[in-house]
Amino acid sequence: MKNSSLSFLKWGGNVKKLWIHAIANIRKTKSASTTLVIMFVLAALLLNSGLLVVINYGSFFNNLKGELKPSDVYFAIPDKIYTNEVKSYIDENEHVKQTQTNDGIVLDANILSNGEEKSFPIMFSNMDEKRGISKWKYVGEHLPAEDMSVYVPDIFKAVSGYQLNDKIELNYTDEESKAEKTLTFTVKGYTEDIYFSSTDTGYIGFYLPEDTYQKVKGILSKPEYLTHVVFTNLDDVKNIPVIENGIREILNLNSASLMAADPSTMLVVIDLELIQLARCMMASMVAAMMVMFAMIIVIVCVLVVRFRIINSIEEDIMKIGSLKSIGYTSRQIILSVILQFTLIAGIGSLIGVALSYPALPAVSAVFEQQSGLKWKQGFDGGISGAAFFILLLIVILIAFLAAHRISKLNPIHALRGETTARKYKRNHLQLEKAKGNLPITLAFKSVLQSMKQNVMIIVILIAVTFSGVFGVIMYYNTTIDTKAFAEVPGMEISNVIAVLNPEKNQTEAVKTIESMDNVRKVQYLDEVKVKVDGGEVVAYLMDNYDRKETKLVYEGRYPENKNEISLAGILAKRLDKTIGDTVTVRYGENEEQFKVVGLSNGSQMGGLSTSILAKDYERLNPNFKHQSLYIYLDKGTDAGKFVDKLESEFDKSMLLTAIDFDKEMAEGMASYQNVVAAMGLAMLIITLLVVTLVLYFVISSSVIRKKRELGIQKAIGYTTYQLMNQLSISFTIPIVIGVVIGTILGALYTNSLISLSMKSMGVMKAGFIVDPYWVTAFCVSTIVFSYLLSMLITWRIRKISAYALVTE
Amino acid sequence: MAKVILKTNKLNKSFKSGTQEQQVLKNLDIEFYEGDFTVIMGSSGAGKSTLLYALSGMDRPTSGAIRFFDAEIADLNNDKLAVFRRQNCGFVFQQMFLLDNMSIMDNILASGYLVSGDKKSIVANAKELFQKVGLTEMIWRKFPNQLSGGENQRAAIVRALINKPRVVFADEPTGALNSAAGNAVLDVLTDINSGGQSIIMVTHDLHSARRGNRIIYIKDGVISGECNLGKYVSGNKLRHEKLQSFLSEMGW
């Protein structure tokens, strides 16, 4: 008992000694320790935030689903076509387990959002109607209902800026009279509703108290405004297309065309999987990138820690020698080193994890712009603990491996500092034979002599520059030239889409449109539904794919010949088909074999889309008539004004509807663009911060290590500026190598990385623009920035005194 | 009359230690002459090295003037002093202070190329100096850690001479060497002085001091005496006795 107490006391005493040494070392190297702490703060902040989003964002949505009980799917059926037959079909269908029908009023309205007028597809619902499934709930504070009160999705507060009691105006065009009208409400609260709270998928739900709802119904009484939302739970979600098809067949909805031929007959079908994908996918993608970026920072931290340990062993060799000579074991000294760096990493990681929590609302706000989800993350001890301990474990391991060399140090040699003096054997770049300027030659000499350090700098700069270039490309494609980003959903991008009456002869109308001012090109592109190998998919139809402007095929080509088909990548994977394989395409009773000639990007309809020639489809469906005319305008032409022109040129008997596609795209992509642009910018800023920290760390350490050498050079007549330049050039060389390689890798592989992260969105092969000027500018700026930073950091050489050296 | 190459006027140097100020050199007025091998001696803490480094522009005095040939150097800033040093001074330190990461030849050329762009003649001059100090090519291709103390110090002398300095400043050049190596170094210094090179050397070693023709004794920051020994001749007992007598008078 006495022995074990003594042993424990002895152990406790030893730990205290090691602790004292560790703290003393940290105090001695305050600047280096502070830099390391900052790096770990950054790593921990990113890692914890990323993990919290990756793990908790999805489960947050699942919890919300559990609370609000959304149905598997909803069918929004306009009043005009909601017949008893349709009602019975759904209610009595063998696959349908449960339905709930709620009335709604739909309206395409322009609403002021954050200073800009934007178009929203609104669905007014009666908030007093009871719901068993697909419920909604209040978010945050809400006020009692009054006349013309409205309860809007929380996104209207978070993004559009509407506070309680603010007036919200819905401007719309009366379909019949073409008059501009306004509905004005007072915001009395905010809502969350799984299906109707996102701005880019389906409708946006505005909840009105009963009397206001009836009032609005009276104002918007025409058939095109009234709809019935049938929330449906099925035995198996795979049967959703079965139900949808059945409805379309009953209603004979324009030969299975999906386009909004007549708004009052447009069937909207949104399933839970789609809405979940739409609302969570962006966050998942961003979180995955945050974690990836965090791991890069962790790798940088680990390299820097290793570098620091090896340097500090060299600097303190005599101290280690004296510790050994007075009886400290190698294990004790190694432990004190491990303790020192674990402490630094621990402090940094703790601060980083703590800071990630106040930072998360900002991250959540960015996601909310796109998803409409108000995600609040409280303290998660499990995830934060894991992030903290992962970092600590990595540091302990690296510190152990780096400090292990202490066990090989001979105390006498260490006391003499003999092991510090590197045994140089090879004289790189002999001055006798070297041509060129002295400082540059000395700089290159230094580079060749410090290969290990320079390799570390190169590796760090490659990793960090790669991330920076990734950020530049993301930012460029979402802010400067958004063409490639706009192609991500996989839609053909024109300026205007004219939906023409398929029952009429369109030849003259098309000719007229083609000859209108500012029209560059017109072509038909229709969307229909077919079955491919038994599964329901969307098929795009064109007469000639050569005229397609948005090329989405990443392997092979579009159909050119009879019975050729290109598949979206997701569909191809699902069917396990590739180029050269054959698939069966069926419409109704007709089916034919098609040869797969291409694979394309496409996220429409969950990536279940194909492209075939219109004439091939006509054989399968002889009733098919072209309907959607894509109109391509000259650059700079106002698509909105062109739509007005079309509507004044043609009446409703020919032109069923005209869509300002520029506006639709801009509004649809805006939230995604903001998220990705913010991410790109953040990566860029963090890259520069990491470069600054690493350079500060490495160069400062180097100046301290080279103090003797620099002092000698000063003594023999080198000026401070000459030495600053020499040292800066010696660092700029590995920096240039690292930055150039990182830039090239970033330029070559960013699209591969984007493809990897966007695969679930149907982007099998990203084609983001890698603008050579921007990328080169980033590369050059990083190098210039690094050189200037080096000069700034090496300015401390002025404090190195030749006199101090010789008199020390 | 020998030419005055260095002259001080009321040279003061003090150091701050906490709140206390310690004056090391006190109103020193002294001249140094061209071609002399001047030895500065004194007890520990007398101000010998402080004087040496002030004269050579390695350190700035607290007050007073230093005239080095035609230049007033007391008020020059650090960079100007660095330029001044490379053009006019050669240094031989006790610890040699050669750059570990370069060969001996590169150490010399790193100093030589700083002043002259004529690389060919610098290299030729270096090789001549190596021969003079008795260092072969095999030696000057090596790194400092591969040589003995004496070889390193002789290499340091070559570095000191490569730019044809007006004055060579030596601070205890034999302090870290054994007697044989120390003698070799002293022989080199004597030899270059006999060729007309002005040398100012600090030492506390009697054996080294004998090489000088002029001995200056510093005590408590002031010149307490000086002695002219005449040109060094090996084995001259009278000269040695004169030196010993002078040093006894000084209280050494």
mmCIF file of C-alpha atoms in Angstrom, chain A residues 249-430:
data_model
loop_
_atom_site.group_PDB
_atom_site.id
_atom_site.type_symbol
_atom_site.label_atom_id
_atom_site.label_comp_id
_atom_site.label_asym_id
_atom_site.label_seq_id
_atom_site.Cartn_x
_atom_site.Cartn_y
_atom_site.Cartn_z
ATOM 1 C CA GLU A 249 -54.564 8.727 -68.989
ATOM 2 C CA ILE A 250 -57.935 9.504 -67.454
ATOM 3 C CA LEU A 251 -57.538 13.145 -68.349
ATOM 4 C CA ASN A 252 -55.857 12.500 -71.673
ATOM 5 C CA LEU A 253 -53.408 15.210 -70.747
ATOM 6 C CA ASN A 254 -51.962 16.369 -74.100
ATOM 7 C CA SER A 255 -50.248 13.182 -75.260
ATOM 8 C CA ALA A 256 -48.194 12.853 -72.086
ATOM 9 C CA SER A 257 -46.462 16.146 -72.683
ATOM 10 C CA LEU A 258 -45.292 17.605 -69.433
ATOM 11 C CA MET A 259 -45.201 21.210 -70.469
ATOM 12 C CA ALA A 260 -47.743 23.637 -69.158
ATOM 13 C CA ALA A 261 -49.971 23.601 -72.206
ATOM 14 C CA ASP A 262 -52.949 25.090 -70.448
ATOM 15 C CA PRO A 263 -52.196 26.250 -66.912
ATOM 16 C CA SER A 264 -55.641 25.263 -65.848
ATOM 17 C CA THR A 265 -54.851 21.676 -66.762
ATOM 18 C CA MET A 266 -51.310 21.437 -65.413
ATOM 19 C CA LEU A 267 -50.870 18.471 -63.118
ATOM 20 C CA VAL A 268 -48.034 18.990 -60.623
ATOM 21 C CA VAL A 269 -46.584 15.905 -58.943
ATOM 22 C CA ILE A 270 -43.923 16.273 -56.260
ATOM 23 C CA ASP A 271 -42.725 13.335 -54.194
ATOM 24 C CA LEU A 272 -41.014 13.368 -50.802
ATOM 25 C CA GLU A 273 -37.744 12.029 -52.147
ATOM 26 C CA LEU A 274 -37.525 14.879 -54.616
ATOM 27 C CA ILE A 275 -38.263 17.527 -52.048
ATOM 28 C CA GLN A 276 -35.757 16.034 -49.614
ATOM 29 C CA LEU A 277 -33.127 15.972 -52.321
ATOM 30 C CA ALA A 278 -33.885 19.552 -53.287
ATOM 31 C CA ARG A 279 -33.782 20.832 -49.716
ATOM 32 C CA CYS A 280 -30.882 18.847 -48.269
ATOM 33 C CA MET A 281 -28.575 18.071 -51.125
ATOM 34 C CA MET A 282 -26.888 21.460 -51.320
ATOM 35 C CA ALA A 283 -26.082 21.416 -47.616
ATOM 36 C CA SER A 284 -24.718 17.874 -47.876
ATOM 37 C CA MET A 285 -22.516 18.853 -50.768
ATOM 38 C CA VAL A 286 -21.204 21.954 -49.001
ATOM 39 C CA ALA A 287 -20.654 20.025 -45.770
ATOM 40 C CA ALA A 288 -18.698 17.334 -47.599
ATOM 41 C CA MET A 289 -16.488 20.050 -49.049
ATOM 42 C CA MET A 290 -16.055 21.642 -45.624
ATOM 43 C CA VAL A 291 -14.890 18.346 -44.180
ATOM 44 C CA MET A 292 -12.550 17.812 -47.136
ATOM 45 C CA PHE A 293 -11.130 21.297 -46.691
ATOM 46 C CA ALA A 294 -10.811 20.722 -42.955
ATOM 47 C CA MET A 295 -8.780 17.579 -43.602
ATOM 48 C CA ILE A 296 -6.443 19.584 -45.842
ATOM 49 C CA ILE A 297 -5.943 22.100 -43.023
ATOM 50 C CA VAL A 298 -5.373 19.235 -40.573
ATOM 51 C CA ILE A 299 -2.710 17.777 -42.866
ATOM 52 C CA VAL A 300 -1.074 21.204 -43.049
ATOM 53 C CA CYS A 301 -1.187 21.474 -39.237
ATOM 54 C CA VAL A 302 0.346 18.037 -38.862
ATOM 55 C CA LEU A 303 3.188 18.864 -41.241
ATOM 56 C CA VAL A 304 3.832 22.121 -39.445
ATOM 57 C CA VAL A 305 3.770 20.414 -36.014
ATOM 58 C CA ARG A 306 6.313 17.868 -37.221
ATOM 59 C CA PHE A 307 8.486 20.624 -38.649
ATOM 60 C CA ARG A 308 8.262 22.572 -35.406
ATOM 61 C CA ILE A 309 9.185 19.578 -33.250
ATOM 62 C CA ILE A 310 12.208 18.698 -35.346
ATOM 63 C CA ASN A 311 13.363 22.326 -35.329
ATOM 64 C CA SER A 312 12.843 22.739 -31.622
ATOM 65 C CA ILE A 313 14.867 19.591 -30.933
ATOM 66 C CA GLU A 314 17.702 21.114 -32.966
ATOM 67 C CA GLU A 315 17.399 24.505 -31.285
ATOM 68 C CA ASP A 316 17.202 23.066 -27.786
ATOM 69 C CA ILE A 317 19.740 20.293 -28.275
ATOM 70 C CA MET A 318 21.938 21.535 -25.458
ATOM 71 C CA LYS A 319 19.018 21.825 -23.115
ATOM 72 C CA ILE A 320 18.012 18.258 -23.979
ATOM 73 C CA GLY A 321 21.607 17.234 -23.357
ATOM 74 C CA SER A 322 21.617 18.859 -19.935
ATOM 75 C CA LEU A 323 18.247 17.261 -19.054
ATOM 76 C CA LYS A 324 19.600 13.870 -20.014
ATOM 77 C CA SER A 325 22.789 14.448 -18.111
ATOM 78 C CA ILE A 326 20.902 15.248 -14.899
ATOM 79 C CA GLY A 327 18.863 12.107 -15.190
ATOM 80 C CA TYR A 328 15.770 12.716 -17.305
ATOM 81 C CA THR A 329 14.981 9.692 -19.414
ATOM 82 C CA SER A 330 14.354 9.992 -23.134
ATOM 83 C CA ARG A 331 10.781 8.866 -22.500
ATOM 84 C CA GLN A 332 10.206 11.733 -20.088
ATOM 85 C CA ILE A 333 11.614 14.291 -22.508
ATOM 86 C CA ILE A 334 9.581 12.871 -25.395
ATOM 87 C CA LEU A 335 6.479 12.928 -23.219
ATOM 88 C CA SER A 336 7.077 16.560 -22.364
ATOM 89 C CA VAL A 337 7.296 17.371 -26.088
ATOM 90 C CA ILE A 338 4.105 15.419 -26.765
ATOM 91 C CA LEU A 339 2.442 17.189 -23.858
ATOM 92 C CA GLN A 340 3.567 20.575 -25.186
ATOM 93 C CA PHE A 341 2.045 20.042 -28.621
ATOM 94 C CA THR A 342 -1.011 18.266 -27.356
ATOM 95 C CA LEU A 343 -1.651 21.278 -25.170
ATOM 96 C CA ILE A 344 -1.286 23.632 -28.138
ATOM 97 C CA ALA A 345 -3.518 21.457 -30.317
ATOM 98 C CA GLY A 346 -5.965 21.024 -27.467
ATOM 99 C CA ILE A 347 -6.312 24.748 -26.818
ATOM 100 C CA GLY A 348 -6.652 25.507 -30.524
ATOM 101 C CA SER A 349 -9.133 22.704 -31.119
ATOM 102 C CA LEU A 350 -11.219 23.645 -28.107
ATOM 103 C CA ILE A 351 -11.437 27.252 -29.278
ATOM 104 C CA GLY A 352 -12.158 26.130 -32.845
ATOM 105 C CA VAL A 353 -14.929 23.778 -31.765
ATOM 106 C CA ALA A 354 -16.390 26.471 -29.532
ATOM 107 C CA LEU A 355 -16.222 29.079 -32.327
ATOM 108 C CA SER A 356 -17.926 26.749 -34.776
ATOM 109 C CA TYR A 357 -21.167 27.059 -32.826
ATOM 110 C CA PRO A 358 -21.589 30.825 -33.216
ATOM 111 C CA ALA A 359 -20.405 30.404 -36.823
ATOM 112 C CA LEU A 360 -23.029 27.776 -37.631
ATOM 113 C CA PRO A 361 -25.982 30.182 -37.771
ATOM 114 C CA ALA A 362 -24.154 31.976 -40.595
ATOM 115 C CA VAL A 363 -23.657 28.662 -42.378
ATOM 116 C CA SER A 364 -27.265 27.727 -41.705
ATOM 117 C CA ALA A 365 -28.424 31.095 -43.068
ATOM 118 C CA VAL A 366 -26.593 30.398 -46.323
ATOM 119 C CA PHE A 367 -28.293 27.000 -46.628
ATOM 120 C CA GLU A 368 -31.632 28.496 -45.688
ATOM 121 C CA GLN A 369 -31.515 30.748 -48.742
ATOM 122 C CA GLN A 370 -31.805 27.667 -50.913
ATOM 123 C CA SER A 371 -33.536 25.086 -48.759
ATOM 124 C CA GLY A 372 -35.891 27.216 -46.684
ATOM 125 C CA LEU A 373 -34.912 25.025 -43.720
ATOM 126 C CA LYS A 374 -34.323 26.877 -40.473
ATOM 127 C CA TRP A 375 -31.740 24.599 -38.979
ATOM 128 C CA LYS A 376 -30.671 25.392 -35.464
ATOM 129 C CA GLN A 377 -27.784 23.382 -34.148
ATOM 130 C CA GLY A 378 -27.357 23.163 -30.415
ATOM 131 C CA PHE A 379 -24.316 21.763 -28.680
ATOM 132 C CA ASP A 380 -23.605 18.220 -29.821
ATOM 133 C CA GLY A 381 -21.137 16.709 -27.389
ATOM 134 C CA GLY A 382 -20.759 13.534 -29.386
ATOM 135 C CA ILE A 383 -19.724 15.104 -32.667
ATOM 136 C CA SER A 384 -17.722 17.935 -31.135
ATOM 137 C CA GLY A 385 -16.004 15.498 -28.803
ATOM 138 C CA ALA A 386 -15.165 13.293 -31.758
ATOM 139 C CA ALA A 387 -13.758 16.225 -33.750
ATOM 140 C CA PHE A 388 -11.709 17.353 -30.757
ATOM 141 C CA PHE A 389 -10.306 13.926 -30.009
ATOM 142 C CA ILE A 390 -9.577 13.104 -33.640
ATOM 143 C CA LEU A 391 -7.383 16.184 -33.874
ATOM 144 C CA LEU A 392 -5.704 15.463 -30.563
ATOM 145 C CA LEU A 393 -4.980 11.854 -31.469
ATOM 146 C CA ILE A 394 -3.451 12.844 -34.783
ATOM 147 C CA VAL A 395 -1.199 15.379 -33.052
ATOM 148 C CA ILE A 396 -0.150 12.926 -30.344
ATOM 149 C CA LEU A 397 0.793 10.374 -32.982
ATOM 150 C CA ILE A 398 2.773 12.842 -35.086
ATOM 151 C CA ALA A 399 4.461 14.351 -32.033
ATOM 152 C CA PHE A 400 5.485 10.900 -30.863
ATOM 153 C CA LEU A 401 6.925 9.965 -34.246
ATOM 154 C CA ALA A 402 8.775 13.265 -34.619
ATOM 155 C CA ALA A 403 10.097 13.402 -31.059
ATOM 156 C CA HIS A 404 11.271 9.825 -31.114
ATOM 157 C CA ARG A 405 14.688 10.943 -32.352
ATOM 158 C CA ILE A 406 15.355 12.307 -28.853
ATOM 159 C CA SER A 407 15.904 8.754 -27.678
ATOM 160 C CA LYS A 408 18.864 8.477 -30.059
ATOM 161 C CA LEU A 409 20.618 11.605 -28.763
ATOM 162 C CA ASN A 410 23.871 11.081 -26.861
ATOM 163 C CA PRO A 411 23.954 13.465 -23.854
ATOM 164 C CA ILE A 412 27.598 14.494 -24.372
ATOM 165 C CA HIS A 413 27.137 15.234 -28.051
ATOM 166 C CA ALA A 414 23.939 17.036 -27.291
ATOM 167 C CA LEU A 415 25.602 19.189 -24.619
ATOM 168 C CA ARG A 416 28.271 20.153 -27.095
ATOM 169 C CA GLY A 417 25.624 20.957 -29.619
ATOM 170 C CA GLU A 418 27.386 18.628 -32.004
ATOM 171 C CA THR A 419 24.234 17.094 -33.293
ATOM 172 C CA THR A 420 22.879 20.536 -34.107
ATOM 173 C CA ALA A 421 25.652 21.259 -36.509
ATOM 174 C CA ARG A 422 24.474 19.497 -39.579
ATOM 175 C CA LYS A 423 27.164 17.585 -41.282
ATOM 176 C CA TYR A 424 27.006 19.141 -44.699
ATOM 177 C CA LYS A 425 28.671 16.956 -47.241
ATOM 178 C CA ARG A 426 27.569 18.222 -50.605
ATOM 179 C CA ASN A 427 28.347 21.729 -51.729
ATOM 180 C CA HIS A 428 25.410 22.604 -53.956
ATOM 181 C CA LEU A 429 25.921 25.383 -56.478
ATOM 182 C CA GLN A 430 29.563 26.215 -55.855
#
